[in-house]
Coordinates of C-alpha atoms in Angstrom, one line a residue:
Chain A
M1 CA -5.4 51.0 61.0
K2 CA -3.5 48.4 63.0
V3 CA -0.2 50.3 62.6
K4 CA -1.9 53.5 63.8
K5 CA -3.4 51.8 66.8
F6 CA 0.0 50.4 67.7
W7 CA 1.7 53.8 67.6
E8 CA -1.1 55.2 69.7
K9 CA -0.6 52.6 72.3
A10 CA 3.2 53.0 72.2
L11 CA 2.9 56.7 72.8
K12 CA 0.5 56.1 75.7
L13 CA 3.0 53.6 77.1
F14 CA 5.9 56.0 76.8
G15 CA 4.0 58.8 78.5
L16 CA 3.1 56.5 81.4
I17 CA 6.6 55.2 81.9
S18 CA 8.1 58.7 81.7
A19 CA 5.5 59.9 84.2
I20 CA 6.4 57.1 86.6
F21 CA 10.1 57.9 86.3
L22 CA 9.5 61.6 86.8
L23 CA 7.5 60.9 89.9
A24 CA 10.0 58.4 91.3
L25 CA 13.3 60.2 90.7
P26 CA 12.9 63.4 92.6
G27 CA 11.6 61.4 95.5
A28 CA 14.6 59.1 95.3
A29 CA 17.0 62.1 95.4
E30 CA 15.3 63.2 98.6
A31 CA 15.4 59.8 100.2
N32 CA 18.1 60.5 102.7
Y33 CA 18.4 59.6 106.3
Y34 CA 19.8 61.8 109.0
I35 CA 22.5 60.5 111.4
G36 CA 23.4 62.4 114.5
I37 CA 27.2 62.3 115.2
V38 CA 27.3 62.1 119.0
G39 CA 31.1 61.8 119.5
I40 CA 34.0 59.8 120.8
E41 CA 35.0 59.0 124.3
S42 CA 37.7 56.9 125.8
R43 CA 36.7 53.8 127.6
T44 CA 39.8 51.8 128.1
N45 CA 41.2 51.3 131.5
N46 CA 44.6 52.7 130.4
I47 CA 43.3 56.1 129.3
N48 CA 41.7 58.8 131.2
L49 CA 41.8 62.5 130.8
G50 CA 44.7 62.9 133.2
D51 CA 46.9 60.8 130.9
Y52 CA 47.1 63.5 128.3
T53 CA 49.6 66.1 129.5
N54 CA 51.7 68.9 128.1
L55 CA 48.8 70.2 126.1
D56 CA 50.0 73.9 126.0
N57 CA 51.4 73.9 122.5
L58 CA 48.3 72.2 121.0
D59 CA 45.4 74.0 119.4
K60 CA 43.0 71.3 120.5
H61 CA 42.9 68.7 123.2
P62 CA 43.7 65.3 121.6
L63 CA 40.2 64.0 122.4
V64 CA 38.6 67.1 120.9
Y65 CA 40.6 66.6 117.8
A66 CA 39.2 63.0 117.8
Q67 CA 35.7 64.4 117.9
D68 CA 36.3 66.9 115.1
I69 CA 37.9 64.4 112.7
F70 CA 35.1 61.9 113.6
E71 CA 32.5 64.4 112.5
E72 CA 34.5 65.5 109.5
I73 CA 35.1 62.0 108.1
L74 CA 31.6 60.8 108.7
T75 CA 29.9 63.9 107.2
T76 CA 32.1 63.6 104.1
D77 CA 31.8 59.8 103.5
L78 CA 28.4 58.7 104.8
P79 CA 26.3 60.6 102.1
S80 CA 27.4 58.0 99.6
I81 CA 25.3 55.4 101.4
G82 CA 22.3 57.7 101.9
L83 CA 23.2 59.0 105.3
T84 CA 23.6 62.7 106.0
G85 CA 25.7 63.5 109.0
V86 CA 24.4 66.0 111.5
D87 CA 26.8 67.8 113.8
K88 CA 26.1 68.6 117.4
T89 CA 25.6 72.2 118.0
A90 CA 27.8 72.6 121.1
Y91 CA 30.6 70.2 121.6
S92 CA 33.5 70.8 119.3
K93 CA 33.1 74.6 119.2
M94 CA 32.9 75.0 122.9
A95 CA 35.6 72.7 124.2
R96 CA 39.0 73.8 123.0
K97 CA 41.9 74.2 125.3
S98 CA 40.2 75.1 128.5
E99 CA 40.4 71.9 130.7
E100 CA 37.4 72.9 132.9
E101 CA 35.1 73.5 130.0
F102 CA 36.3 70.4 128.3
Q103 CA 35.6 68.3 131.5
R104 CA 32.1 69.8 131.7
V105 CA 31.1 69.1 128.1
Q106 CA 32.8 65.6 128.4
E107 CA 30.6 64.8 131.4
Q108 CA 27.5 65.9 129.6
M109 CA 28.4 63.7 126.6
Q110 CA 29.4 60.8 128.7
K111 CA 26.0 60.9 130.4
S112 CA 24.3 60.7 127.0
L113 CA 26.6 58.0 125.8
S114 CA 26.0 55.8 128.9
Q115 CA 22.3 56.2 128.2
L116 CA 22.9 55.2 124.6
D117 CA 24.5 52.0 125.8
K118 CA 21.3 51.0 127.6
G119 CA 19.2 51.7 124.5
N120 CA 17.9 55.0 125.7
T121 CA 18.3 57.8 123.1
T122 CA 16.5 60.7 124.7
E123 CA 19.6 62.4 126.2
A124 CA 21.6 62.0 123.0
V125 CA 18.8 63.3 120.7
K126 CA 18.7 66.5 122.8
L127 CA 22.1 67.4 121.6
F128 CA 20.8 68.0 118.1
D129 CA 18.3 70.4 116.6
K130 CA 17.3 68.2 113.7
K131 CA 15.0 65.2 113.6
L132 CA 17.2 62.2 113.3
D133 CA 16.9 58.6 112.0
Y134 CA 20.1 57.3 113.5
L135 CA 22.8 58.2 116.0
I136 CA 26.5 57.3 115.7
Y137 CA 28.9 57.2 118.6
G138 CA 32.3 55.7 119.2
Y139 CA 35.0 55.1 121.7
I140 CA 38.7 54.5 121.9
A141 CA 38.7 50.9 122.9
N142 CA 42.5 50.7 123.1
M143 CA 45.5 52.9 122.7
T144 CA 49.0 51.6 122.9
I145 CA 52.4 53.1 122.4
T146 CA 55.4 51.0 121.6
H147 CA 59.0 52.0 121.4
R148 CA 61.1 51.2 118.3
E149 CA 64.7 51.9 119.0
S150 CA 67.7 51.5 116.8
I151 CA 71.2 52.9 117.0
A152 CA 70.4 56.1 115.1
T153 CA 66.8 56.8 116.0
S154 CA 64.2 56.3 118.7
N155 CA 60.7 56.2 117.4
L156 CA 57.3 55.6 119.0
T157 CA 54.4 53.8 117.4
V158 CA 50.9 55.0 118.3
R159 CA 48.1 52.5 117.8
V160 CA 44.5 53.4 118.3
D161 CA 41.6 51.0 118.2
L162 CA 38.3 52.6 117.7
T163 CA 34.8 51.2 117.9
T164 CA 31.7 52.8 116.6
R165 CA 28.0 51.9 117.0
I166 CA 25.1 53.2 115.0
V167 CA 21.8 53.0 116.8
D168 CA 18.2 53.7 115.7
A169 CA 17.3 57.2 117.1
Y170 CA 13.8 56.1 118.0
T171 CA 14.2 52.6 119.4
G172 CA 17.9 52.7 120.5
K173 CA 18.5 49.4 118.8
V174 CA 22.0 48.8 117.6
V175 CA 22.0 48.5 113.8
C176 CA 25.7 48.6 113.1
V177 CA 29.0 48.0 114.9
A178 CA 32.3 48.8 113.1
T179 CA 35.8 48.7 114.5
G180 CA 39.0 50.2 113.1
K181 CA 42.6 50.4 113.9
G182 CA 45.1 53.0 113.0
E183 CA 48.8 53.1 113.5
A184 CA 51.4 55.9 113.0
V185 CA 55.0 56.5 113.8
S186 CA 55.9 59.4 115.9
R187 CA 59.6 60.3 115.3
S188 CA 61.5 61.5 118.3
G189 CA 62.5 65.1 119.0
G190 CA 61.9 68.5 117.5
H191 CA 58.1 68.5 117.5
R192 CA 56.5 71.9 117.4
K193 CA 53.2 70.4 118.4
S194 CA 53.1 67.4 120.7
F195 CA 51.6 66.1 123.9
K196 CA 52.5 63.5 126.5
F197 CA 50.5 60.4 127.0
G198 CA 51.8 58.7 130.1
G199 CA 55.5 59.3 129.9
D200 CA 55.8 59.3 126.1
E201 CA 55.8 62.3 123.8
I202 CA 53.5 61.9 120.8
S203 CA 53.5 64.3 117.9
E204 CA 50.2 65.7 116.9
D205 CA 50.7 64.6 113.4
A206 CA 51.1 60.9 114.4
W207 CA 48.0 61.1 116.6
H208 CA 46.0 62.6 113.6
E209 CA 47.3 60.0 111.2
A210 CA 46.4 57.1 113.5
L211 CA 42.9 58.4 114.1
E212 CA 42.4 59.1 110.4
K213 CA 43.4 55.6 109.5
A214 CA 41.1 54.0 112.1
L215 CA 38.2 56.1 111.0
N216 CA 38.7 55.4 107.3
Q217 CA 38.6 51.7 108.1
I218 CA 35.4 52.2 110.1
V219 CA 33.7 53.9 107.2
E220 CA 34.6 51.1 104.9
R221 CA 33.2 48.6 107.4
I222 CA 30.0 50.6 107.8
K223 CA 29.6 50.6 104.1
K224 CA 29.9 46.8 104.0
Q225 CA 27.0 46.5 106.5
V226 CA 24.5 48.8 104.9
Chain B
M1 CA -1.1 41.3 75.1
R2 CA 2.6 41.8 74.5
L3 CA 2.2 45.5 75.1
K4 CA 0.5 44.9 78.4
R5 CA 3.3 42.6 79.5
I6 CA 6.0 45.1 78.5
L7 CA 4.1 47.8 80.4
S8 CA 3.7 45.7 83.5
L9 CA 7.4 44.8 83.4
F10 CA 8.4 48.4 83.1
I11 CA 6.2 49.4 86.0
A12 CA 7.6 46.6 88.1
F13 CA 11.2 47.7 87.3
T14 CA 10.3 51.3 88.1
F15 CA 9.0 50.2 91.5
I16 CA 11.9 48.0 92.2
F17 CA 14.3 50.9 91.4
A18 CA 12.3 53.3 93.5
S19 CA 12.0 50.9 96.4
S20 CA 15.8 50.1 96.3
V21 CA 16.6 53.7 96.6
F22 CA 14.1 54.2 99.3
A23 CA 15.2 51.2 101.3
K24 CA 16.3 52.2 104.8
P25 CA 19.9 51.5 105.5
F26 CA 20.8 48.6 107.9
E27 CA 17.4 47.0 107.4
G28 CA 15.5 44.6 105.4
K29 CA 18.0 41.8 104.7
T30 CA 16.3 38.4 104.6
E31 CA 18.7 36.3 102.5
G32 CA 20.1 33.1 103.8
V33 CA 19.3 31.5 107.2
G34 CA 18.1 33.6 110.1
I35 CA 20.4 33.6 113.1
F36 CA 19.3 34.8 116.5
V37 CA 22.2 35.5 118.9
G38 CA 21.1 34.5 122.4
E39 CA 24.0 35.2 124.6
V40 CA 27.7 35.8 124.5
A41 CA 29.2 35.2 127.9
C42 CA 32.1 33.7 129.8
Y43 CA 31.4 30.5 131.8
G44 CA 35.1 29.6 132.0
E45 CA 37.1 29.1 135.2
H46 CA 38.5 32.6 135.1
E47 CA 36.3 35.6 134.7
I48 CA 37.1 37.7 131.7
R49 CA 37.2 41.5 132.2
P50 CA 34.0 43.1 130.9
E51 CA 35.8 45.4 128.5
F52 CA 37.5 42.5 126.8
L53 CA 34.2 40.6 126.6
A54 CA 32.6 43.7 125.1
T55 CA 35.3 43.9 122.4
F56 CA 34.8 40.2 121.6
K57 CA 31.0 40.8 121.2
E58 CA 31.6 43.7 118.9
Q59 CA 34.0 41.7 116.8
L60 CA 31.5 38.9 116.6
W61 CA 28.7 41.3 115.5
Q62 CA 31.0 42.7 112.8
S63 CA 31.9 39.3 111.6
L64 CA 28.2 38.3 111.5
K65 CA 27.3 41.4 109.6
E66 CA 30.1 41.0 107.1
F67 CA 29.0 37.5 106.5
E68 CA 25.5 38.8 106.1
S69 CA 26.6 41.2 103.4
K70 CA 27.5 38.1 101.3
G71 CA 23.9 37.0 101.5
K72 CA 24.5 33.8 103.3
L73 CA 22.8 34.6 106.5
H74 CA 20.9 37.3 108.3
T75 CA 20.7 38.2 111.9
V76 CA 17.3 38.5 113.6
G77 CA 16.2 39.8 116.9
D78 CA 17.5 42.5 119.1
D79 CA 20.9 43.7 120.4
K80 CA 20.4 42.6 124.0
W81 CA 23.4 40.2 123.8
L82 CA 25.5 43.1 122.7
G83 CA 24.7 45.0 125.9
G84 CA 21.8 47.0 124.5
G85 CA 18.4 47.3 126.3
N86 CA 16.0 46.1 123.7
T87 CA 13.6 43.2 123.7
A88 CA 10.9 42.6 121.2
P89 CA 7.8 44.2 122.7
G90 CA 5.5 41.3 122.1
F91 CA 8.0 38.9 123.7
A92 CA 8.4 40.3 127.2
G93 CA 5.1 38.8 128.5
I94 CA 5.6 35.3 127.3
I95 CA 8.6 34.1 129.4
Q96 CA 11.3 35.7 131.4
F97 CA 13.5 36.5 128.4
D98 CA 17.0 37.0 129.9
S99 CA 16.9 34.1 132.2
V100 CA 15.5 31.6 129.6
L101 CA 18.3 32.5 127.2
K102 CA 20.9 32.0 130.0
D103 CA 19.3 28.7 130.8
I104 CA 19.4 27.5 127.2
H105 CA 23.0 28.5 127.0
M106 CA 24.0 26.8 130.2
D107 CA 22.0 23.7 129.3
A108 CA 23.8 23.6 125.9
I109 CA 27.1 23.8 127.7
A110 CA 26.3 21.2 130.3
Y111 CA 25.0 18.6 127.8
G112 CA 27.8 19.5 125.3
P113 CA 30.4 16.7 124.8
S114 CA 33.4 18.9 125.6
F115 CA 32.1 20.2 128.9
Q116 CA 34.5 19.8 131.8
R117 CA 33.2 20.5 135.2
E118 CA 36.6 21.5 136.6
S119 CA 37.2 24.2 134.0
A120 CA 33.9 25.9 134.4
N121 CA 32.9 28.7 136.8
V122 CA 30.9 28.0 140.0
K123 CA 27.6 29.0 138.5
M124 CA 28.1 26.7 135.5
T125 CA 29.3 23.8 137.7
Y126 CA 26.2 24.0 139.9
Y127 CA 23.9 24.2 136.9
A128 CA 25.5 21.1 135.3
E129 CA 25.3 19.1 138.6
H130 CA 21.7 20.1 138.9
A131 CA 20.9 19.3 135.3
L132 CA 22.8 16.0 134.9
G133 CA 23.1 14.8 138.5
E134 CA 26.2 15.0 140.6
D135 CA 27.0 11.3 140.1
Y136 CA 27.3 11.8 136.4
F137 CA 30.7 13.5 136.7
W138 CA 32.1 10.6 138.7
D139 CA 31.0 8.0 136.2
D140 CA 34.0 7.3 133.9
D141 CA 32.0 5.3 131.4
K142 CA 29.5 8.0 130.9
L143 CA 32.2 10.6 130.5
A144 CA 34.1 8.5 128.0
A145 CA 30.8 7.9 126.0
R146 CA 30.2 11.6 126.1
K147 CA 33.6 12.4 124.6
Q148 CA 32.7 10.2 121.6
M149 CA 29.9 12.7 120.8
I150 CA 32.3 15.5 119.9
G151 CA 31.4 17.0 116.5
K152 CA 28.0 15.3 116.5
P153 CA 24.6 16.8 117.2
Y154 CA 23.0 16.3 120.6
R155 CA 19.9 17.4 122.5
I156 CA 19.4 19.6 125.5
S157 CA 16.5 19.1 128.1
P158 CA 13.1 19.0 126.5
K159 CA 11.7 22.0 128.4
L160 CA 14.5 24.2 127.2
T161 CA 14.3 22.8 123.6
E162 CA 10.7 24.0 123.6
A163 CA 11.8 27.4 125.0
A164 CA 14.4 27.7 122.2
K165 CA 11.8 26.9 119.6
T166 CA 9.5 29.6 121.1
V167 CA 12.3 32.2 120.9
G168 CA 13.1 31.1 117.3
R169 CA 9.5 31.3 116.2
E170 CA 9.0 34.7 117.9
Y171 CA 11.9 36.2 116.0
G172 CA 11.6 34.2 112.8
A173 CA 15.0 32.6 113.3
D174 CA 16.2 29.3 111.9
Y175 CA 19.0 28.9 114.4
L176 CA 19.9 30.2 117.8
L177 CA 23.6 31.0 118.5
F178 CA 25.2 31.1 121.9
C179 CA 28.9 31.8 122.5
N180 CA 31.0 31.0 125.5
L181 CA 34.4 32.8 125.5
V182 CA 35.8 30.2 127.9
D183 CA 39.4 31.4 128.1
A184 CA 41.5 34.4 127.2
D185 CA 44.9 34.4 128.7
I186 CA 48.2 36.2 128.1
K187 CA 51.2 35.1 130.0
L188 CA 54.4 37.1 130.1
K189 CA 57.4 34.9 129.7
N190 CA 60.8 35.3 131.5
S191 CA 63.8 34.5 129.5
M192 CA 67.4 34.7 130.5
F193 CA 68.2 35.9 126.9
N194 CA 65.6 38.7 127.1
A195 CA 67.5 41.9 127.9
S196 CA 64.3 44.1 127.9
T197 CA 62.4 44.5 131.1
T198 CA 59.6 46.7 129.7
L199 CA 56.2 45.0 129.8
N200 CA 55.5 45.4 126.1
E201 CA 58.7 43.9 124.9
R202 CA 58.8 40.8 127.0
P203 CA 57.8 37.6 125.2
K204 CA 54.2 36.6 125.5
Q205 CA 52.2 33.5 125.3
I206 CA 48.6 33.9 124.3
K207 CA 45.6 31.6 124.4
V208 CA 42.1 32.4 123.4
A209 CA 39.4 29.6 123.4
S210 CA 35.7 29.8 122.7
F211 CA 32.8 27.4 122.3
F212 CA 29.7 28.2 120.3
Y213 CA 26.4 26.4 120.4
L214 CA 24.1 26.4 117.4
I215 CA 20.5 25.2 118.0
N216 CA 18.3 24.2 115.1
I217 CA 14.8 25.5 115.7
K218 CA 13.1 22.9 113.5
N219 CA 14.5 19.8 115.1
G220 CA 15.9 21.1 118.4
L221 CA 19.4 19.6 117.8
V222 CA 22.5 21.3 119.1
Y223 CA 26.0 21.6 117.6
E224 CA 29.0 22.4 119.7
G225 CA 31.8 24.2 118.0
Y226 CA 35.3 24.9 119.5
N227 CA 37.9 27.4 118.5
L228 CA 41.3 27.6 120.0
S229 CA 44.0 30.1 119.2
D230 CA 47.2 29.1 120.8
K231 CA 50.8 29.4 119.6
T232 CA 49.9 29.0 116.0
G233 CA 50.9 30.3 112.7
Q234 CA 48.2 33.0 113.0
I235 CA 50.1 34.6 115.9
L236 CA 53.3 34.5 113.9
N237 CA 51.4 36.3 111.1
L238 CA 50.2 38.9 113.5
L239 CA 53.6 39.5 114.8
G240 CA 54.9 39.8 111.3
Q241 CA 52.2 42.4 110.7
Y242 CA 52.6 44.5 113.9
G243 CA 56.1 43.8 115.1
K244 CA 57.3 41.8 118.1
A245 CA 56.6 44.7 120.4
M246 CA 52.9 44.2 120.1
T247 CA 51.2 44.9 123.4
A248 CA 49.0 42.4 125.2
Q249 CA 45.9 44.5 124.4
N250 CA 46.8 44.5 120.7
L251 CA 47.3 40.8 120.7
L252 CA 44.0 40.2 122.3
Q253 CA 42.1 42.5 119.9
C254 CA 43.6 40.6 117.0
M255 CA 42.9 37.2 118.4
F256 CA 39.3 38.2 119.1
E257 CA 38.9 39.3 115.5
V258 CA 40.3 36.0 114.3
Q259 CA 38.2 34.0 116.7
S260 CA 34.9 35.8 115.8
K261 CA 35.5 35.2 112.1
R262 CA 36.2 31.5 112.7
I263 CA 33.1 31.1 114.8
V264 CA 30.9 32.6 112.1
E265 CA 32.5 30.5 109.3
D266 CA 32.5 27.3 111.4
M267 CA 28.9 27.9 112.4
Y268 CA 27.8 28.5 108.7
N269 CA 29.9 25.7 107.2
E270 CA 30.2 22.9 109.8
G271 CA 27.3 23.7 112.2
Q272 CA 24.6 23.8 109.6
K273 CA 25.9 20.7 107.9
V274 CA 25.9 18.6 111.1
L275 CA 22.5 19.8 112.3
G276 CA 21.0 19.2 108.9
K277 CA 22.3 15.6 108.8
G278 CA 21.0 14.9 112.3
A279 CA 17.5 15.9 111.3

């Protein structure tokens, strides 16, 4: 009798545990938070839009590329920490080569970014269709170009310092700050795609590499702070 | 009985598992001591440009959070020191929040054993003269006695000690942290052997100095920590990493990163030890 009772109890227990797991697991899979990717702007005193010249042979403005790769890397990497990246509806698709259009969208974004700095998220939230938990934005804190010359070659090193902040979409409170630096060598001459920053010619590849490195470092640092 | 125990254990584990998955990112860490950052500012003789101060604040935040991930401390309170606009809703009515944090910081600087009136900005000088009396800074004995206190805990004025305790209680903090980025200076050198005239390639001399003040909420004692990065091995390491043609901005960024890490480590290791002993 005792053995029978034991098995009855064990069966009941097993049923209860499996019911709890079944209830908990689908919910856990859905437990995801949405993070709106606002974008990147340049804030240093040595960069402004006028500094990027000779853009004719580029597909995208260097800052638009920065926006795109910012969105791309974050949407790929953040789900691993339970954050689903949400793209803005307008920015990247609208602003391509046209300088006027770029300026207009840039102004619109700068307005929302300056509000974000003050802890006001209303302007930035308007850029998205979805209900959000967090907003992420960043800026180029520093960009420097150094010359590396030898007898045979003359190369440039592009270094980009990026800073990102994650804020709560409701309260505007900063919940995470992550910085990253990326460096790439732009070899001189023969670039099909390049632009000028100040007086220096930078290849598109070097710009992409530097940004990518900085953003990957940022993602690693965000993961550390979760 | 044993079955009931097993059952309750299983249920507890299930809930722990579920709650860990459901936990909101960037929230809910309460391990280690609670640190409330009051203010990060420059009260040095020369004003530091806002963008550099902002970079320093961001680096400090990052260092604090990276230390937090080790489970040794957790930050409490809002992001107002970082430049955000948040203040705990219940707190706004109690005291003038901004001004009281500024006052606590300036009081900690003025009573601090390393304070030198001549290397502070005008605001700080006036505050110190008002708090300690103008004669204090002409009394050599008092100044010499004050130097003996370096590395030891000290007290600030009773009124502001109480205010610090109120802030700490409001936010559930164990310590208040204030940081004074007193000096960030890059000098370009001229050398007759230096053939290059471009700005980036000229030799540079860098100096970054900061004080931090840690206030224990329980006993009201203050610890003053000092960090200086001058011509040290660190800079040589940085040059090895980035090349001698490192620009002034790059150098500053790196030095701020080093400084912020040192502040957090010094605060955790030395600051807590000293303030605990003084209790």
